[in-house]
Tab-separated table of C-alpha atoms and ligand atoms in Angstrom:
chain	number	residue	atom	x	y	z
A	1	UNK	CA	-34.674	-2.007	-6.788
A	2	UNK	CA	-37.331	-2.969	-4.281
A	3	UNK	CA	-37.144	-5.688	-1.714
A	4	UNK	CA	-40.003	-6.879	0.376
A	5	UNK	CA	-38.553	-10.034	1.958
A	6	UNK	CA	-37.388	-10.012	5.586
A	7	UNK	CA	-33.682	-9.419	6.216
A	8	UNK	CA	-31.476	-12.506	6.661
A	9	UNK	CA	-30.116	-12.542	10.226
A	10	UNK	CA	-26.408	-13.178	10.733
A	11	UNK	CA	-23.720	-12.399	13.327
A	12	UNK	CA	-21.150	-10.523	11.256
A	13	UNK	CA	-21.169	-8.834	7.867
A	14	UNK	CA	-17.923	-7.828	6.168
A	15	UNK	CA	-17.878	-5.472	3.158
A	16	UNK	CA	-14.819	-6.083	0.958
A	17	UNK	CA	-12.728	-9.264	0.831
A	18	UNK	CA	-9.165	-7.915	0.543
A	19	UNK	CA	-6.191	-7.890	2.908
A	20	UNK	CA	-8.462	-6.245	5.471
A	21	UNK	CA	-11.945	-7.711	5.073
A	22	UNK	CA	-10.996	-11.133	3.699
A	23	UNK	CA	-8.664	-11.820	6.611
A	24	UNK	CA	-11.152	-10.388	9.133
A	25	UNK	CA	-13.835	-12.771	7.823
A	26	UNK	CA	-11.504	-15.793	8.090
A	27	UNK	CA	-10.359	-14.886	11.599
A	28	UNK	CA	-13.867	-14.146	12.877
A	29	UNK	CA	-15.310	-17.345	11.378
A	30	UNK	CA	-12.920	-19.350	13.588
A	31	UNK	CA	-15.048	-18.468	16.597
A	32	UNK	CA	-18.057	-20.185	15.030
A	33	UNK	CA	-19.973	-17.001	14.267
A	34	UNK	CA	-21.992	-16.742	11.053
A	35	UNK	CA	-20.009	-14.474	8.755
A	36	UNK	CA	-21.171	-13.065	5.422
A	37	UNK	CA	-18.435	-11.600	3.232
A	38	UNK	CA	-19.646	-9.299	0.458
A	39	UNK	CA	-17.474	-8.718	-2.614
A	40	UNK	CA	-18.310	-6.830	-5.783
A	41	UNK	CA	-15.073	-7.765	-7.574
A	42	UNK	CA	-12.572	-10.559	-6.990
A	43	UNK	CA	-12.615	-12.421	-3.697
A	44	UNK	CA	-9.250	-11.657	-2.117
A	45	UNK	CA	-9.184	-7.940	-3.013
A	46	UNK	CA	-6.485	-6.171	-4.949
A	47	UNK	CA	-3.153	-7.318	-3.520
A	48	UNK	CA	-3.044	-10.777	-5.030
A	49	UNK	CA	-4.425	-9.971	-8.492
A	50	UNK	CA	-3.701	-6.381	-9.465
A	51	UNK	CA	-1.286	-4.729	-7.025
A	52	UNK	CA	1.379	-6.174	-4.690
A	53	UNK	CA	1.808	-9.658	-6.127
A	54	UNK	CA	1.860	-9.003	-9.913
A	55	UNK	CA	4.069	-5.918	-9.440
A	56	UNK	CA	6.586	-7.901	-7.393
A	57	UNK	CA	6.508	-10.764	-9.904
A	58	UNK	CA	7.386	-8.302	-12.688
A	59	UNK	CA	10.113	-6.596	-10.623
A	60	UNK	CA	11.745	-9.931	-9.862
A	61	UNK	CA	11.462	-10.968	-13.527
A	62	UNK	CA	13.006	-7.621	-14.541
A	63	UNK	CA	15.955	-8.197	-12.198
A	64	UNK	CA	16.484	-11.655	-13.676
A	65	UNK	CA	16.543	-10.262	-17.208
A	66	UNK	CA	13.887	-12.572	-18.684
A	67	UNK	CA	11.874	-11.614	-21.791
A	68	UNK	CA	8.633	-9.595	-21.542
A	69	UNK	CA	6.589	-12.656	-22.532
A	70	UNK	CA	8.187	-14.740	-19.795
A	71	UNK	CA	7.675	-11.889	-17.303
A	72	UNK	CA	3.967	-11.774	-18.212
A	73	UNK	CA	3.695	-15.528	-17.836
A	74	UNK	CA	5.201	-15.311	-14.341
A	75	UNK	CA	3.025	-12.314	-13.425
A	76	UNK	CA	-0.173	-14.093	-14.428
A	77	UNK	CA	0.830	-17.333	-12.750
A	78	UNK	CA	1.601	-15.479	-9.498
A	79	UNK	CA	-1.811	-13.794	-9.684
A	80	UNK	CA	-3.582	-17.151	-10.346
A	81	UNK	CA	-4.548	-15.817	-13.781
A	82	UNK	CA	-6.703	-13.329	-11.825
A	83	UNK	CA	-9.130	-16.114	-10.945
A	84	UNK	CA	-10.422	-15.983	-7.388
A	85	UNK	CA	-11.514	-19.621	-7.147
A	86	UNK	CA	-8.715	-20.538	-4.693
A	87	UNK	CA	-9.638	-17.630	-2.415
A	88	UNK	CA	-13.319	-18.583	-2.593
A	89	UNK	CA	-12.468	-22.159	-1.609
A	90	UNK	CA	-10.338	-20.978	1.325
A	91	UNK	CA	-13.140	-18.819	2.698
A	92	UNK	CA	-15.835	-21.402	2.194
A	93	UNK	CA	-13.707	-24.050	3.894
A	94	UNK	CA	-13.423	-21.729	6.897
A	95	UNK	CA	-17.219	-21.394	6.997
A	96	UNK	CA	-17.445	-17.882	5.544
A	97	UNK	CA	-20.491	-17.302	3.333
A	98	UNK	CA	-19.512	-15.286	0.266
A	99	UNK	CA	-22.124	-13.074	-1.329
A	100	UNK	CA	-21.189	-11.458	-4.626
A	101	UNK	CA	-22.603	-7.999	-5.171
A	102	UNK	CA	-22.357	-4.375	-4.124
A	103	UNK	CA	-23.080	-3.629	-0.485
A	104	UNK	CA	-24.608	-0.507	0.941
A	105	UNK	CA	-25.698	0.294	4.435
A	106	UNK	CA	-29.474	0.779	4.619
A	107	UNK	CA	-30.044	1.045	8.362
A	108	UNK	CA	-28.419	0.748	11.802
A	109	UNK	CA	-27.950	-3.011	11.430
A	110	UNK	CA	-29.016	-3.556	7.818
A	111	UNK	CA	-26.954	-3.909	4.668
A	112	UNK	CA	-28.434	-4.384	1.203
A	113	UNK	CA	-26.494	-6.222	-1.465
A	114	UNK	CA	-27.340	-5.655	-5.092
A	115	UNK	CA	-26.278	-8.084	-7.794
A	116	UNK	CA	-26.971	-8.689	-11.480
A	117	UNK	CA	-28.501	-5.180	-11.668
A	118	UNK	CA	-31.913	-6.417	-10.510
A	119	UNK	CA	-31.299	-8.710	-7.552
A	120	UNK	CA	-31.086	-7.623	-3.945
A	121	UNK	CA	-30.586	-9.335	-0.583
A	122	UNK	CA	-30.770	-7.624	2.773
A	123	UNK	CA	-28.793	-8.857	5.778
A	124	UNK	CA	-29.229	-7.825	9.396
A	125	UNK	CA	-26.066	-8.180	11.480
A	126	UNK	CA	-26.260	-8.761	15.224
A	127	UNK	CA	-22.642	-8.624	16.387
A	128	UNK	CA	-20.492	-6.674	13.959
A	129	UNK	CA	-20.206	-4.847	10.679
A	130	UNK	CA	-16.690	-4.639	9.221
A	131	UNK	CA	-16.117	-1.996	6.557
A	132	UNK	CA	-13.185	-2.900	4.311
A	133	UNK	CA	-13.844	-1.422	0.845
A	134	UNK	CA	-10.210	-0.500	0.136
A	135	UNK	CA	-9.032	2.497	-1.890
A	136	UNK	CA	-9.002	3.755	-5.474
A	137	UNK	CA	-6.520	5.781	-7.519
A	138	UNK	CA	-6.656	9.552	-7.292
A	139	UNK	CA	-7.416	10.902	-10.766
A	140	UNK	CA	-5.616	14.210	-11.374
A	141	UNK	CA	-7.630	17.047	-12.837
A	142	UNK	CA	-5.712	17.820	-15.988
A	143	UNK	CA	-7.569	19.411	-18.922
A	144	UNK	CA	-7.869	16.970	-21.808
A	145	UNK	CA	-7.052	13.853	-19.813
A	146	UNK	CA	-9.220	11.005	-21.143
A	147	UNK	CA	-9.415	8.236	-18.581
A	148	UNK	CA	-10.266	5.543	-21.110
A	149	UNK	CA	-6.897	6.212	-22.784
A	150	UNK	CA	-4.779	6.160	-19.620
A	151	UNK	CA	-3.678	3.433	-17.255
A	152	UNK	CA	-3.860	3.116	-13.508
A	153	UNK	CA	-1.572	0.541	-11.884
A	154	UNK	CA	-4.446	-1.962	-12.046
A	155	UNK	CA	-4.713	-1.708	-15.824
A	156	UNK	CA	-0.950	-1.690	-16.271
A	157	UNK	CA	-0.635	-4.834	-14.150
A	158	UNK	CA	-3.382	-6.595	-16.112
A	159	UNK	CA	-2.357	-5.552	-19.637
A	160	UNK	CA	0.111	-7.350	-21.904
A	161	UNK	CA	1.032	-4.167	-23.762
A	162	UNK	CA	4.634	-3.007	-23.618
A	163	UNK	CA	4.494	0.696	-24.542
A	164	UNK	CA	7.434	2.181	-26.388
A	165	UNK	CA	7.072	5.537	-24.565
A	166	UNK	CA	5.401	5.705	-21.164
A	167	UNK	CA	4.739	8.706	-18.957
A	168	UNK	CA	4.318	7.838	-15.268
A	169	UNK	CA	2.591	10.615	-13.322
A	170	UNK	CA	3.489	10.391	-9.642
A	171	UNK	CA	6.745	9.605	-7.870
A	172	UNK	CA	5.429	7.643	-4.889
A	173	UNK	CA	5.957	3.940	-4.267
A	174	UNK	CA	3.669	2.804	-7.088
A	175	UNK	CA	5.103	5.263	-9.651
A	176	UNK	CA	8.699	4.304	-8.847
A	177	UNK	CA	7.993	0.563	-9.030
A	178	UNK	CA	6.090	0.878	-12.312
A	179	UNK	CA	8.844	3.046	-13.851
A	180	UNK	CA	11.430	0.459	-12.802
A	181	UNK	CA	9.461	-2.396	-14.377
A	182	UNK	CA	8.846	-0.812	-17.790
A	183	UNK	CA	12.340	0.657	-18.101
A	184	UNK	CA	13.785	-2.803	-17.512
A	185	UNK	CA	11.827	-4.207	-20.464
A	186	UNK	CA	12.916	-1.498	-22.878
A	187	UNK	CA	10.179	1.150	-22.618
A	188	UNK	CA	11.344	4.779	-22.695
A	189	UNK	CA	9.976	5.891	-19.336
A	190	UNK	CA	9.496	9.452	-18.129
A	191	UNK	CA	8.529	9.816	-14.469
A	192	UNK	CA	7.122	13.164	-13.329
A	193	UNK	CA	6.532	14.172	-9.739
A	194	UNK	CA	5.003	17.503	-8.808
A	195	UNK	CA	6.852	17.898	-5.477
A	196	UNK	CA	10.589	18.424	-5.534
A	197	UNK	CA	11.574	14.806	-4.975
A	198	UNK	CA	10.489	11.186	-5.281
A	199	UNK	CA	9.039	9.382	-2.238
A	200	UNK	CA	8.373	12.772	-0.698
A	201	UNK	CA	7.204	11.343	2.636
A	202	UNK	CA	10.593	9.790	3.420
A	203	UNK	CA	13.968	11.182	4.513
A	204	UNK	CA	15.080	13.464	1.615
A	205	UNK	CA	18.155	11.383	0.685
A	206	UNK	CA	15.939	8.318	0.078
A	207	UNK	CA	14.099	9.857	-2.880
A	208	UNK	CA	17.326	11.345	-4.225
A	209	UNK	CA	19.046	7.963	-4.192
A	210	UNK	CA	16.047	6.272	-5.812
A	211	UNK	CA	15.964	8.972	-8.511
A	212	UNK	CA	19.673	8.398	-9.210
A	213	UNK	CA	19.100	4.631	-9.412
A	214	UNK	CA	16.101	5.026	-11.714
A	215	UNK	CA	18.108	7.369	-13.959
A	216	UNK	CA	20.858	4.752	-14.107
A	217	UNK	CA	18.165	2.291	-15.263
A	218	UNK	CA	17.268	4.669	-18.101
A	219	UNK	CA	14.246	6.466	-16.575
A	220	UNK	CA	13.921	10.178	-17.291
A	221	UNK	CA	13.085	11.405	-13.759
A	222	UNK	CA	11.615	14.895	-13.557
A	223	UNK	CA	10.715	16.288	-10.135
A	224	UNK	CA	8.987	19.621	-9.535
A	225	UNK	CA	6.814	19.503	-12.672
A	226	UNK	CA	3.218	18.534	-13.306
A	227	UNK	CA	1.035	17.994	-16.345
A	228	UNK	CA	-1.107	20.999	-17.285
A	229	UNK	CA	-2.682	19.817	-20.540
A	230	UNK	CA	-3.184	16.465	-22.265
A	231	UNK	CA	-4.140	15.819	-25.866
A	232	UNK	CA	-5.054	12.392	-27.180
A	233	UNK	CA	-4.538	12.071	-30.938
A	234	UNK	CA	-2.782	9.271	-32.750
A	235	UNK	CA	-0.538	9.347	-29.668
A	236	UNK	CA	-0.694	11.196	-26.325
A	237	UNK	CA	0.781	14.676	-25.965
A	238	UNK	CA	1.326	16.231	-22.572
A	239	UNK	CA	2.340	19.743	-21.610
A	240	UNK	CA	3.967	20.431	-18.255
A	241	UNK	CA	4.056	23.348	-15.806
A	242	UNK	CA	7.547	24.354	-17.013
A	243	UNK	CA	6.270	24.491	-20.638
A	244	UNK	CA	8.139	21.350	-21.626
A	245	UNK	CA	6.299	18.609	-23.567
A	246	UNK	CA	6.148	14.870	-23.839
A	247	UNK	CA	4.567	12.645	-26.418
A	248	UNK	CA	4.236	8.885	-26.390
A	249	UNK	CA	1.802	6.010	-26.377
A	250	UNK	CA	0.732	5.620	-22.748
A	251	UNK	CA	0.176	7.631	-19.578
A	252	UNK	CA	0.091	5.820	-16.229
A	253	UNK	CA	-1.610	7.626	-13.346
A	254	UNK	CA	0.173	6.959	-10.064
A	255	UNK	CA	-0.716	10.042	-8.062
A	256	UNK	CA	-1.764	8.290	-4.878
A	257	UNK	CA	-4.889	6.538	-3.668
A	258	UNK	CA	-7.958	7.610	-1.730
A	259	UNK	CA	-10.383	5.599	0.454
A	260	UNK	CA	-13.259	4.062	-1.522
A	261	UNK	CA	-16.300	5.296	0.393
A	262	UNK	CA	-18.797	6.570	-2.202
A	263	UNK	CA	-22.177	4.862	-2.251
A	264	UNK	CA	-21.615	2.845	0.934
A	265	UNK	CA	-24.390	4.645	2.822
A	266	UNK	CA	-22.044	5.512	5.681
A	267	UNK	CA	-24.061	8.617	6.524
A	268	UNK	CA	-26.898	6.330	7.694
A	269	UNK	CA	-24.585	5.187	10.486
A	270	UNK	CA	-23.662	8.781	11.312
A	271	UNK	CA	-20.069	8.336	10.096
A	272	UNK	CA	-18.246	11.537	9.110
A	273	UNK	CA	-15.192	10.992	6.947
A	274	UNK	CA	-11.816	12.428	8.004
A	275	UNK	CA	-9.509	14.886	6.176
A	276	UNK	CA	-8.173	12.156	3.881
A	277	UNK	CA	-11.694	10.940	3.106
A	278	UNK	CA	-11.004	8.048	5.480
A	279	UNK	CA	-13.266	6.256	7.934
A	280	UNK	CA	-11.840	7.288	11.318
A	281	UNK	CA	-11.046	4.425	13.705
A	282	UNK	CA	-9.591	3.900	17.188
A	283	UNK	CA	-6.793	1.462	18.066
A	284	UNK	CA	-9.294	-1.447	18.121
A	285	UNK	CA	-10.520	-0.425	14.664
A	286	UNK	CA	-13.925	0.664	15.988
A	287	UNK	CA	-15.325	3.348	13.736
A	288	UNK	CA	-15.374	6.690	15.540
A	289	UNK	CA	-18.797	8.313	15.397
A	290	UNK	CA	-18.969	11.752	16.978
A	291	UNK	CA	-15.693	11.088	18.806
A	292	UNK	CA	-16.869	7.824	20.375
A	293	UNK	CA	-16.086	4.268	19.265
A	294	UNK	CA	-19.213	2.748	17.705
A	295	UNK	CA	-20.387	-0.534	19.206
A	296	UNK	CA	-19.922	-3.338	16.691
A	297	UNK	CA	-18.921	-1.158	13.714
A	298	UNK	CA	-15.327	-1.590	12.544
A	299	UNK	CA	-13.203	-0.451	9.598
A	300	UNK	CA	-9.925	-1.965	8.401
A	301	UNK	CA	-7.471	-1.609	5.510
A	302	UNK	CA	-6.852	1.236	3.078
A	303	UNK	CA	-10.217	2.837	3.880
A	304	UNK	CA	-8.798	3.857	7.269
A	305	UNK	CA	-5.854	5.643	5.567
A	306	UNK	CA	-3.586	4.732	8.488
A	307	UNK	CA	-0.826	2.998	6.520
A	308	UNK	CA	-1.999	1.648	3.169
A	309	UNK	CA	-0.262	-1.725	3.111
A	310	UNK	CA	-1.317	-5.337	3.100
A	311	UNK	CA	0.488	-6.054	6.380
A	312	UNK	CA	-1.339	-3.211	8.166
A	313	UNK	CA	-4.721	-4.330	6.805
A	314	UNK	CA	-3.942	-7.889	8.010
A	315	UNK	CA	-2.989	-6.600	11.479
A	316	UNK	CA	-6.167	-4.523	11.726
A	317	UNK	CA	-8.217	-7.582	10.710
A	318	UNK	CA	-6.645	-9.657	13.505
A	319	UNK	CA	-7.371	-6.836	15.945
A	320	UNK	CA	-11.073	-6.832	15.041
A	321	UNK	CA	-11.332	-10.600	15.495
A	322	UNK	CA	-9.534	-10.327	18.854
A	323	UNK	CA	-11.780	-7.508	19.973
A	324	UNK	CA	-14.902	-9.512	19.138
A	325	UNK	CA	-13.525	-12.412	21.181
A	326	UNK	CA	-13.092	-10.065	24.111
A	327	UNK	CA	-9.388	-10.747	24.467
A	328	UNK	CA	-8.078	-8.310	21.895
A	329	UNK	CA	-5.186	-5.910	21.951
A	330	UNK	CA	-4.737	-2.532	20.308
A	331	UNK	CA	-3.262	-2.597	16.796
A	332	UNK	CA	0.297	-1.255	16.777
A	333	UNK	CA	0.962	0.654	13.571
A	334	UNK	CA	3.817	2.963	14.575
A	335	UNK	CA	6.385	0.501	13.287
A	336	UNK	CA	4.624	-0.565	10.095
A	337	UNK	CA	7.364	-0.781	7.440
A	338	UNK	CA	7.118	1.112	4.143
A	339	UNK	CA	8.853	-0.748	1.352
A	340	UNK	CA	9.444	0.172	-2.285
A	341	UNK	CA	10.723	-2.762	-4.300
A	342	UNK	CA	12.812	-0.844	-6.794
A	343	UNK	CA	16.273	-2.019	-7.866
A	344	UNK	CA	18.013	-1.134	-4.593
A	345	UNK	CA	15.056	-1.667	-2.301
A	346	UNK	CA	13.746	1.112	-0.073
A	347	UNK	CA	12.792	0.088	3.448
A	348	UNK	CA	11.637	2.682	5.986
A	349	UNK	CA	9.998	2.461	9.379
A	350	UNK	CA	8.692	4.777	12.083
A	351	UNK	CA	9.179	8.525	11.970
A	352	UNK	CA	11.203	10.633	9.574
A	353	UNK	CA	13.061	13.561	11.138
A	354	UNK	CA	10.423	15.936	9.826
A	355	UNK	CA	7.554	13.916	11.300
A	356	UNK	CA	9.458	13.692	14.588
A	357	UNK	CA	9.824	17.472	14.717
A	358	UNK	CA	6.115	17.844	13.945
A	359	UNK	CA	5.511	15.605	16.986
A	360	UNK	CA	7.688	18.031	18.998
A	361	UNK	CA	10.557	15.588	19.389
A	362	UNK	CA	14.188	16.539	18.846
A	363	UNK	CA	15.439	13.886	16.441
A	364	UNK	CA	19.073	12.939	15.857
A	365	UNK	CA	20.279	10.577	13.183
A	366	UNK	CA	23.310	8.549	12.167
A	367	UNK	CA	23.838	7.439	8.620
A	368	UNK	CA	26.060	4.628	7.367
A	369	UNK	CA	27.101	4.179	3.741
A	370	UNK	CA	27.076	0.494	2.798
A	371	UNK	CA	30.727	0.809	1.753
A	372	UNK	CA	31.511	1.287	5.487
A	373	UNK	CA	30.679	-2.341	6.193
A	374	UNK	CA	32.788	-5.182	4.827
A	375	UNK	CA	29.968	-6.961	3.011
A	376	UNK	CA	29.031	-3.798	1.170
A	377	UNK	CA	32.598	-3.450	-0.078
A	378	UNK	CA	32.910	-7.148	-0.952
A	379	UNK	CA	29.733	-7.108	-3.017
A	380	UNK	CA	30.129	-3.574	-4.333
A	381	UNK	CA	26.655	-2.751	-2.976
A	382	UNK	CA	25.552	0.844	-3.117
A	383	UNK	CA	23.192	2.215	-0.535
A	384	UNK	CA	22.773	3.563	2.916
A	385	UNK	CA	21.213	2.944	6.305
A	386	UNK	CA	20.054	5.680	8.654
A	387	UNK	CA	18.818	5.375	12.223
A	388	UNK	CA	16.793	8.124	13.905
A	389	UNK	CA	16.501	8.571	17.681
A	390	UNK	CA	14.680	11.061	19.884
A	391	UNK	CA	16.372	13.349	22.416
A	392	UNK	CA	16.455	10.480	24.959
A	393	UNK	CA	18.247	8.118	22.590
A	394	UNK	CA	15.166	5.978	21.875
A	395	UNK	CA	14.997	4.549	18.347
A	396	UNK	CA	12.026	6.162	16.580
A	397	UNK	CA	12.707	5.583	12.893
A	398	UNK	CA	15.005	4.109	10.265
A	399	UNK	CA	15.511	4.319	6.527
A	400	UNK	CA	17.482	1.994	4.281
A	401	UNK	CA	18.179	1.851	0.581
A	402	UNK	CA	20.113	-1.024	-0.895
A	403	UNK	CA	19.880	-4.483	-2.322
A	404	UNK	CA	17.867	-6.652	0.095
A	405	UNK	CA	17.214	-3.766	2.531
A	406	UNK	CA	13.801	-5.320	3.274
A	407	UNK	CA	15.720	-8.161	4.960
A	408	UNK	CA	18.951	-6.837	6.468
A	409	UNK	CA	17.578	-3.586	7.884
A	410	UNK	CA	14.594	-5.101	9.683
A	411	UNK	CA	16.230	-5.488	13.084
A	412	UNK	CA	15.769	-1.716	13.376
A	413	UNK	CA	12.031	-2.329	13.142
A	414	UNK	CA	11.967	-4.203	16.450
A	415	UNK	CA	13.945	-1.375	18.053
A	416	UNK	CA	11.351	1.159	16.856
A	417	UNK	CA	8.416	-1.098	17.737
A	418	UNK	CA	9.588	-1.586	21.314
A	419	UNK	CA	11.243	1.810	21.851
A	420	UNK	CA	14.726	0.382	22.373
A	421	UNK	CA	17.556	2.703	23.392
A	422	UNK	CA	20.166	2.988	20.638
A	423	UNK	CA	22.872	1.898	23.089
A	424	UNK	CA	21.153	-1.484	23.498
A	425	UNK	CA	20.671	-1.834	19.752
A	426	UNK	CA	24.382	-1.009	19.356
A	427	UNK	CA	25.272	-3.729	21.896
A	428	UNK	CA	23.457	-6.303	19.746
A	429	UNK	CA	25.820	-8.535	17.783
A	430	UNK	CA	25.290	-8.541	14.040
A	431	UNK	CA	27.137	-11.248	12.130
A	432	UNK	CA	30.302	-10.367	10.220
A	433	UNK	CA	30.257	-9.797	7.287
A	434	UNK	CA	26.568	-8.903	6.763
A	435	UNK	CA	24.897	-5.668	5.718
A	436	UNK	CA	23.047	-5.778	9.057
A	437	UNK	CA	26.300	-4.528	10.595
A	438	UNK	CA	25.252	-1.103	9.288
A	439	UNK	CA	22.370	-1.164	11.814
A	440	UNK	CA	24.745	-1.813	14.720
A	441	UNK	CA	27.238	0.762	13.463
A	442	UNK	CA	24.577	3.489	13.170
A	443	UNK	CA	23.247	2.656	16.641
A	444	UNK	CA	26.733	2.881	18.196
A	445	UNK	CA	27.419	6.144	16.387
A	446	UNK	CA	24.167	7.628	17.710
A	447	UNK	CA	24.840	6.337	21.237
A	448	UNK	CA	28.313	7.890	21.197
A	449	UNK	CA	27.048	11.247	19.984
A	450	UNK	CA	24.268	11.444	22.607
B	501	FAD	C1	0.548	-1.186	-7.563
B	501	FAD	C2	0.440	-1.436	-6.099
B	501	FAD	C3	1.402	-2.200	-5.464
B	501	FAD	C4	1.306	-2.453	-4.098
B	501	FAD	N1	2.283	-3.203	-3.518
B	501	FAD	C5	2.216	-3.460	-2.176
B	501	FAD	C6	3.208	-4.263	-1.546
B	501	FAD	O1	4.150	-4.729	-2.182
B	501	FAD	N2	3.099	-4.503	-0.222
B	501	FAD	C7	2.049	-3.994	0.520
B	501	FAD	O2	1.994	-4.255	1.732
B	501	FAD	N3	1.081	-3.239	-0.044
B	501	FAD	C8	1.145	-2.965	-1.380
B	501	FAD	N4	0.157	-2.223	-1.977
B	501	FAD	C9	-0.986	-1.771	-1.146
B	501	FAD	C10	-2.003	-2.905	-0.952
B	501	FAD	O3	-2.403	-3.388	-2.212
B	501	FAD	C11	-3.216	-2.389	-0.183
B	501	FAD	O4	-2.801	-1.752	0.998
B	501	FAD	C12	-4.155	-3.539	0.199
B	501	FAD	O5	-4.543	-4.279	-0.931
B	501	FAD	C13	-5.401	-2.965	0.899
B	501	FAD	O6	-6.293	-3.968	1.252
B	501	FAD	P1	-7.820	-3.610	1.544
B	501	FAD	O7	-8.426	-4.860	2.099
B	501	FAD	O8	-7.933	-2.378	2.316
B	501	FAD	O9	-8.434	-3.263	0.109
B	501	FAD	P2	-8.660	-4.167	-1.219
B	501	FAD	O10	-7.678	-5.251	-1.339
B	501	FAD	O11	-8.806	-3.197	-2.322
B	501	FAD	O12	-10.063	-4.854	-0.945
B	501	FAD	C14	-11.252	-4.129	-0.935
B	501	FAD	C15	-12.330	-4.942	-1.637
B	501	FAD	O13	-13.587	-4.358	-1.334
B	501	FAD	C16	-14.429	-4.519	-2.455
B	501	FAD	N5	-15.495	-3.532	-2.307
B	501	FAD	C17	-15.371	-2.184	-2.201
B	501	FAD	N6	-16.572	-1.606	-2.019
B	501	FAD	C18	-17.487	-2.606	-2.010
B	501	FAD	C19	-18.904	-2.643	-1.873
B	501	FAD	N7	-19.631	-1.531	-1.696
B	501	FAD	N8	-19.528	-3.843	-1.923
B	501	FAD	C20	-18.801	-4.974	-2.113
B	501	FAD	N9	-17.457	-5.005	-2.234
B	501	FAD	C21	-16.810	-3.836	-2.179
B	501	FAD	C22	-13.512	-4.269	-3.636
B	501	FAD	O14	-14.018	-4.864	-4.810
B	501	FAD	C23	-12.200	-4.915	-3.162
B	501	FAD	O15	-12.055	-6.238	-3.631
B	501	FAD	C24	0.225	-1.935	-3.345
B	501	FAD	C25	-0.748	-1.161	-3.963
B	501	FAD	C26	-0.649	-0.906	-5.329
B	501	FAD	C27	-1.711	-0.074	-5.977
């Protein structure tokens, strides 16, 4: 593609319109700057159409016991039928100029956008470039695996097919949620995870409890095994590292995600990617180039591999807008919650004990079974809450598993965010009889043992 016309001059160019870039564009446009938002797919990014929102719609439908057809209807309604016209309207109303196409950096301040194979526009930004291209699924290297025959979460959450036998590869948040959904609608689900437990980044008991819950929902959970060979015939046959086999009609790849950086031309800006293939950033989301924050170049969202969630991408986007206004504050990500919306929700925040030890802290923890609080007994809820403190008694992390944990456990998040001493958290009054009493009980137990 050749382009001879002069670049179009603007203040800010944002690549990617998801939870990171879309929100950054809206926030920056408030200040009256000219903002161009480039999107090669759907305006609004993944969360609304093919990840968070449709998966939660299906999980809620599964809990309510509706039919598969009704669940699909609700999923598609929640995702606006995967039409981005509402998101386009919202951005245009805020004064953001949307340009559809694929962006690539072509110079210090220049970005070329290609569209319809032949067309190209070049923009020259004066004030800021925001890189927000998101992430993509990691594709495992298994001999015989044919990608056109397998699903990623995106395809699963867009398809109407209800497989009779499904193999989910990967026991992280996405794998657990997808296994929960399909098992609820009658699919025979096998979930394999190559490490020795599900949700391997959390406190060990969390993954064990989730595995037990998934088994109770009919999922065949197999930790410590991985696929070594795949054969696609009239069905799919998979061989595992322990020589066992599986055959069925679908394989869903849920082995994690990696920043989407290929083809962006980042090398022209001198950006070197980090160990996780991420664009390295400082606390104001400036891209780090040779250990210094680059003037006017920012990155937000999954591409920064800090905490791959919508709420973190949103927070980073607000930080960029604040920084450009000159009154910004650093983004605080140490208390970004990690939630898995399985039956018995998982809600974790801050450090695990292992991460705390890696940071040379001496963690202590107190764990409360939900049957120890009156509401848990009254409702027959199963689950647990655990609070983690450092050697000084400061709250540094928490983990909860149980119905509604993403609501009742969240007071621990403020304690971690603001470094509250467990004694003060324990002095806080939690209403009787609520599950939140488990937070107070754990805090008092930790305070007493310190
Ligand atoms: C199944 C699943 C469930 C999830 N559930 C939750 C949840 O419940 N809660 C939660 O907080 N998080 C959840 N997440 C994570 C969440 O979806 C992501 O953290 C979030 O969407 C990241 O936003 P982003 O802006 O970084 O990327 P995206 O939303 O992916 O946006 C990036 C956009 O950039 C565009 N793009 C990329 N490169 C270019 C280019 N060169 N030119 C033009 N456009 C480009 C892409 O088309 C894309 O639209 C889930 C993820 C998955 C996979």
